Amino acid sequence: MSWIRASTLNWIQFLCVKIIKSGRVPKHIAFIMDGNRRYAQKNNVRKFEGHSQGFDKLAETLQWCLDLGIPEVTVYAFSIENFKRSQEEVDALMELSQQKFERLLSEKMFCCFARDKLMEHGVCIRVIGNLSLLPQNIRKLIAQAMILTKDNKKTFLNVAFAYTAREEMAQAVRTAVSGVERDALQLSDVTQQLLSNCLYTSTSPDPELLIRTSGEVRLSDYLLWQVSCSCIYFADVLWPEFSIWHLLAAIIKYQRSYAQLVPVQQADEMANGCLNERISLFHTCLAASRLASLEELNHAVA
Ligand SMILES: *[C@@H]1O[C@H](CO)[C@@H](O)[C@H](O)[C@H]1NC(C)=O
């Protein structure tokens, strides 16, 4: 299946989407797609099948987000902690990711009619996480997909892969410290805003809504820095069973709490202040060096 599924809303769902859209919809939603394994167990199928259906659900959810006019989505695909699962399951997940990235790339290369809907919809895909923890062939595919879609500016899909929030923060601190050591930064430049810009998510606004499925009520080391002011919604449904009604319910909750969220977010933005020239230069160099390492991966022999 493609990364985005053709719209399948019936008229009543379509109508509800229209009504919800007349209010404020979040500009960025983050998902913890939890429950694929329990779904497999419940339905007596292999874990791989559960994960595969989980991917299909992602494709469907992305289409709903497009229908709703939500320009950015971040999903937790694979945590660094997941490496501790059985070798068989880790291999199966890597295999699934490989298939999906290959599909994304091949559809672009071979013809212009059946391009992945991701390209058709102008989606920019970004993988956030420590790529060096992944097998070489997947790293290369990820780099290719990111380079292929990097000029798409309409909508954004961030895939957290080999990701945990605390590793991301440690990485950001290391980046800032190395800037100070090289005299590219002064110690006083190391502010909240600077660290935000050193995170893997530096180019994204913070998610306004975080949705976790499967009834678990915790954040599991996901976007801890970025969700400090977000509305958080826990849905009591396994991810492959997530429906548009769950998504709409989450957005209604967000709309109800939006009035309270605004002052917090504004205070947050005020605290961020403005950039000096040194910091701007540092960020420009950081972005350039990230792109350069993608190019390098892209040209590496897998
Ligand atoms: C990624 O993880 C490796 C191994 O734990 C570590 O050495 C490296 O510094 C990390 N890279 C980044 C960018 O955090």
PDB file of N, CA and C in Angstrom, residues 109-153:
ATOM      1  N   MET A 109      10.602   6.828  -9.473  1.00  0.00           N
ATOM      2  CA  MET A 109      11.591   6.646 -10.524  1.00  0.00           C
ATOM      3  C   MET A 109      11.019   6.045 -11.802  1.00  0.00           C
ATOM      4  N   PHE A 110      10.056   5.116 -11.679  1.00  0.00           N
ATOM      5  CA  PHE A 110       9.679   4.368 -12.867  1.00  0.00           C
ATOM      6  C   PHE A 110       8.580   4.990 -13.717  1.00  0.00           C
ATOM      7  N   CYS A 111       7.664   5.708 -13.137  1.00  0.00           N
ATOM      8  CA  CYS A 111       6.681   6.332 -14.011  1.00  0.00           C
ATOM      9  C   CYS A 111       5.989   7.482 -13.306  1.00  0.00           C
ATOM     10  N   CYS A 112       5.356   8.287 -14.102  1.00  0.00           N
ATOM     11  CA  CYS A 112       4.761   9.471 -13.496  1.00  0.00           C
ATOM     12  C   CYS A 112       3.287   9.266 -13.176  1.00  0.00           C
ATOM     13  N   PHE A 113       2.714   8.135 -13.545  1.00  0.00           N
ATOM     14  CA  PHE A 113       1.286   7.934 -13.282  1.00  0.00           C
ATOM     15  C   PHE A 113       1.046   7.377 -11.892  1.00  0.00           C
ATOM     16  N   ALA A 114       1.900   6.447 -11.504  1.00  0.00           N
ATOM     17  CA  ALA A 114       1.637   5.733 -10.250  1.00  0.00           C
ATOM     18  C   ALA A 114       2.558   6.188  -9.131  1.00  0.00           C
ATOM     19  N   ARG A 115       3.049   7.422  -9.236  1.00  0.00           N
ATOM     20  CA  ARG A 115       3.918   7.910  -8.165  1.00  0.00           C
ATOM     21  C   ARG A 115       3.236   7.753  -6.821  1.00  0.00           C
ATOM     22  N   ASP A 116       4.021   7.536  -5.812  1.00  0.00           N
ATOM     23  CA  ASP A 116       3.417   7.422  -4.492  1.00  0.00           C
ATOM     24  C   ASP A 116       2.627   8.694  -4.212  1.00  0.00           C
ATOM     25  N   LYS A 117       1.499   8.524  -3.565  1.00  0.00           N
ATOM     26  CA  LYS A 117       0.638   9.680  -3.299  1.00  0.00           C
ATOM     27  C   LYS A 117       1.365  10.725  -2.457  1.00  0.00           C
ATOM     28  N   LEU A 118       2.403  10.287  -1.778  1.00  0.00           N
ATOM     29  CA  LEU A 118       3.190  11.207  -0.976  1.00  0.00           C
ATOM     30  C   LEU A 118       3.747  12.331  -1.849  1.00  0.00           C
ATOM     31  N   MET A 119       4.240  11.972  -3.040  1.00  0.00           N
ATOM     32  CA  MET A 119       4.777  12.975  -3.958  1.00  0.00           C
ATOM     33  C   MET A 119       3.636  13.767  -4.582  1.00  0.00           C
ATOM     34  N   GLU A 120       2.588  13.052  -4.949  1.00  0.00           N
ATOM     35  CA  GLU A 120       1.432  13.692  -5.569  1.00  0.00           C
ATOM     36  C   GLU A 120       0.880  14.806  -4.661  1.00  0.00           C
ATOM     37  N   HIS A 121       0.866  14.545  -3.360  1.00  0.00           N
ATOM     38  CA  HIS A 121       0.317  15.520  -2.433  1.00  0.00           C
ATOM     39  C   HIS A 121       1.358  16.528  -1.955  1.00  0.00           C
ATOM     40  N   GLY A 122       2.552  16.453  -2.493  1.00  0.00           N
ATOM     41  CA  GLY A 122       3.594  17.410  -2.111  1.00  0.00           C
ATOM     42  C   GLY A 122       4.015  17.260  -0.661  1.00  0.00           C
ATOM     43  N   VAL A 123       4.158  16.004  -0.205  1.00  0.00           N
ATOM     44  CA  VAL A 123       4.542  15.773   1.185  1.00  0.00           C
ATOM     45  C   VAL A 123       6.062  15.703   1.304  1.00  0.00           C
ATOM     46  N   CYS A 124       6.596  16.438   2.256  1.00  0.00           N
ATOM     47  CA  CYS A 124       8.023  16.359   2.568  1.00  0.00           C
ATOM     48  C   CYS A 124       8.179  15.361   3.715  1.00  0.00           C
ATOM     49  N   ILE A 125       8.987  14.330   3.516  1.00  0.00           N
ATOM     50  CA  ILE A 125       9.161  13.328   4.573  1.00  0.00           C
ATOM     51  C   ILE A 125      10.506  13.549   5.256  1.00  0.00           C
ATOM     52  N   ARG A 126      10.467  13.547   6.582  1.00  0.00           N
ATOM     53  CA  ARG A 126      11.704  13.729   7.345  1.00  0.00           C
ATOM     54  C   ARG A 126      11.770  12.631   8.397  1.00  0.00           C
ATOM     55  N   VAL A 127      12.902  11.978   8.477  1.00  0.00           N
ATOM     56  CA  VAL A 127      13.055  10.958   9.504  1.00  0.00           C
ATOM     57  C   VAL A 127      13.837  11.590  10.642  1.00  0.00           C
ATOM     58  N   ILE A 128      13.281  11.511  11.853  1.00  0.00           N
ATOM     59  CA  ILE A 128      13.968  12.080  13.005  1.00  0.00           C
ATOM     60  C   ILE A 128      14.440  10.938  13.904  1.00  0.00           C
ATOM     61  N   GLY A 129      15.657  11.014  14.362  1.00  0.00           N
ATOM     62  CA  GLY A 129      16.212   9.955  15.188  1.00  0.00           C
ATOM     63  C   GLY A 129      17.689   9.813  14.880  1.00  0.00           C
ATOM     64  N   ASN A 130      18.309   8.855  15.542  1.00  0.00           N
ATOM     65  CA  ASN A 130      19.747   8.634  15.332  1.00  0.00           C
ATOM     66  C   ASN A 130      19.934   7.570  14.250  1.00  0.00           C
ATOM     67  N   LEU A 131      20.098   8.043  13.020  1.00  0.00           N
ATOM     68  CA  LEU A 131      20.162   7.131  11.874  1.00  0.00           C
ATOM     69  C   LEU A 131      21.327   6.157  11.977  1.00  0.00           C
ATOM     70  N   SER A 132      22.363   6.549  12.718  1.00  0.00           N
ATOM     71  CA  SER A 132      23.535   5.677  12.750  1.00  0.00           C
ATOM     72  C   SER A 132      23.234   4.367  13.488  1.00  0.00           C
ATOM     73  N   LEU A 133      22.085   4.284  14.166  1.00  0.00           N
ATOM     74  CA  LEU A 133      21.732   3.033  14.838  1.00  0.00           C
ATOM     75  C   LEU A 133      21.051   2.048  13.878  1.00  0.00           C
ATOM     76  N   LEU A 134      20.765   2.490  12.655  1.00  0.00           N
ATOM     77  CA  LEU A 134      20.003   1.662  11.712  1.00  0.00           C
ATOM     78  C   LEU A 134      20.917   0.939  10.731  1.00  0.00           C
ATOM     79  N   PRO A 135      20.443  -0.166  10.156  1.00  0.00           N
ATOM     80  CA  PRO A 135      21.240  -0.854   9.148  1.00  0.00           C
ATOM     81  C   PRO A 135      21.521   0.067   7.950  1.00  0.00           C
ATOM     82  N   GLN A 136      22.672  -0.152   7.344  1.00  0.00           N
ATOM     83  CA  GLN A 136      23.137   0.725   6.276  1.00  0.00           C
ATOM     84  C   GLN A 136      22.131   0.873   5.125  1.00  0.00           C
ATOM     85  N   ASN A 137      21.509  -0.260   4.710  1.00  0.00           N
ATOM     86  CA  ASN A 137      20.597  -0.162   3.549  1.00  0.00           C
ATOM     87  C   ASN A 137      19.398   0.730   3.859  1.00  0.00           C
ATOM     88  N   ILE A 138      18.912   0.671   5.107  1.00  0.00           N
ATOM     89  CA  ILE A 138      17.755   1.504   5.468  1.00  0.00           C
ATOM     90  C   ILE A 138      18.154   2.967   5.590  1.00  0.00           C
ATOM     91  N   ARG A 139      19.342   3.187   6.127  1.00  0.00           N
ATOM     92  CA  ARG A 139      19.839   4.575   6.208  1.00  0.00           C
ATOM     93  C   ARG A 139      19.881   5.217   4.843  1.00  0.00           C
ATOM     94  N   LYS A 140      20.354   4.436   3.890  1.00  0.00           N
ATOM     95  CA  LYS A 140      20.483   4.971   2.543  1.00  0.00           C
ATOM     96  C   LYS A 140      19.099   5.283   1.942  1.00  0.00           C
ATOM     97  N   LEU A 141      18.164   4.360   2.148  1.00  0.00           N
ATOM     98  CA  LEU A 141      16.806   4.589   1.634  1.00  0.00           C
ATOM     99  C   LEU A 141      16.180   5.832   2.261  1.00  0.00           C
ATOM    100  N   ILE A 142      16.416   5.979   3.567  1.00  0.00           N
ATOM    101  CA  ILE A 142      15.870   7.141   4.281  1.00  0.00           C
ATOM    102  C   ILE A 142      16.460   8.433   3.711  1.00  0.00           C
ATOM    103  N   ALA A 143      17.771   8.416   3.503  1.00  0.00           N
ATOM    104  CA  ALA A 143      18.434   9.609   2.961  1.00  0.00           C
ATOM    105  C   ALA A 143      17.864   9.926   1.579  1.00  0.00           C
ATOM    106  N   GLN A 144      17.659   8.896   0.763  1.00  0.00           N
ATOM    107  CA  GLN A 144      17.125   9.122  -0.586  1.00  0.00           C
ATOM    108  C   GLN A 144      15.716   9.715  -0.519  1.00  0.00           C
ATOM    109  N   ALA A 145      14.897   9.151   0.377  1.00  0.00           N
ATOM    110  CA  ALA A 145      13.514   9.641   0.485  1.00  0.00           C
ATOM    111  C   ALA A 145      13.496  11.090   0.971  1.00  0.00           C
ATOM    112  N   MET A 146      14.375  11.417   1.908  1.00  0.00           N
ATOM    113  CA  MET A 146      14.392  12.789   2.429  1.00  0.00           C
ATOM    114  C   MET A 146      14.886  13.764   1.375  1.00  0.00           C
ATOM    115  N   ILE A 147      15.876  13.335   0.602  1.00  0.00           N
ATOM    116  CA  ILE A 147      16.401  14.241  -0.426  1.00  0.00           C
ATOM    117  C   ILE A 147      15.366  14.408  -1.544  1.00  0.00           C
ATOM    118  N   LEU A 148      14.724  13.291  -1.908  1.00  0.00           N
ATOM    119  CA  LEU A 148      13.705  13.339  -2.965  1.00  0.00           C
ATOM    120  C   LEU A 148      12.575  14.312  -2.642  1.00  0.00           C
ATOM    121  N   THR A 149      12.167  14.341  -1.367  1.00  0.00           N
ATOM    122  CA  THR A 149      10.964  15.122  -1.010  1.00  0.00           C
ATOM    123  C   THR A 149      11.303  16.440  -0.320  1.00  0.00           C
ATOM    124  N   LYS A 150      12.581  16.779  -0.256  1.00  0.00           N
ATOM    125  CA  LYS A 150      12.952  17.912   0.613  1.00  0.00           C
ATOM    126  C   LYS A 150      12.392  19.261   0.145  1.00  0.00           C
ATOM    127  N   ASP A 151      12.064  19.373  -1.152  1.00  0.00           N
ATOM    128  CA  ASP A 151      11.541  20.663  -1.607  1.00  0.00           C
ATOM    129  C   ASP A 151      10.021  20.721  -1.561  1.00  0.00           C
ATOM    130  N   ASN A 152       9.385  19.642  -1.128  1.00  0.00           N
ATOM    131  CA  ASN A 152       7.927  19.675  -0.947  1.00  0.00           C
ATOM    132  C   ASN A 152       7.614  20.545   0.264  1.00  0.00           C
ATOM    133  N   LYS A 153       6.749  21.535   0.045  1.00  0.00           N
ATOM    134  CA  LYS A 153       6.536  22.509   1.116  1.00  0.00           C
ATOM    135  C   LYS A 153       5.089  22.538   1.614  1.00  0.00           C
TER     136      LYS A 153
END
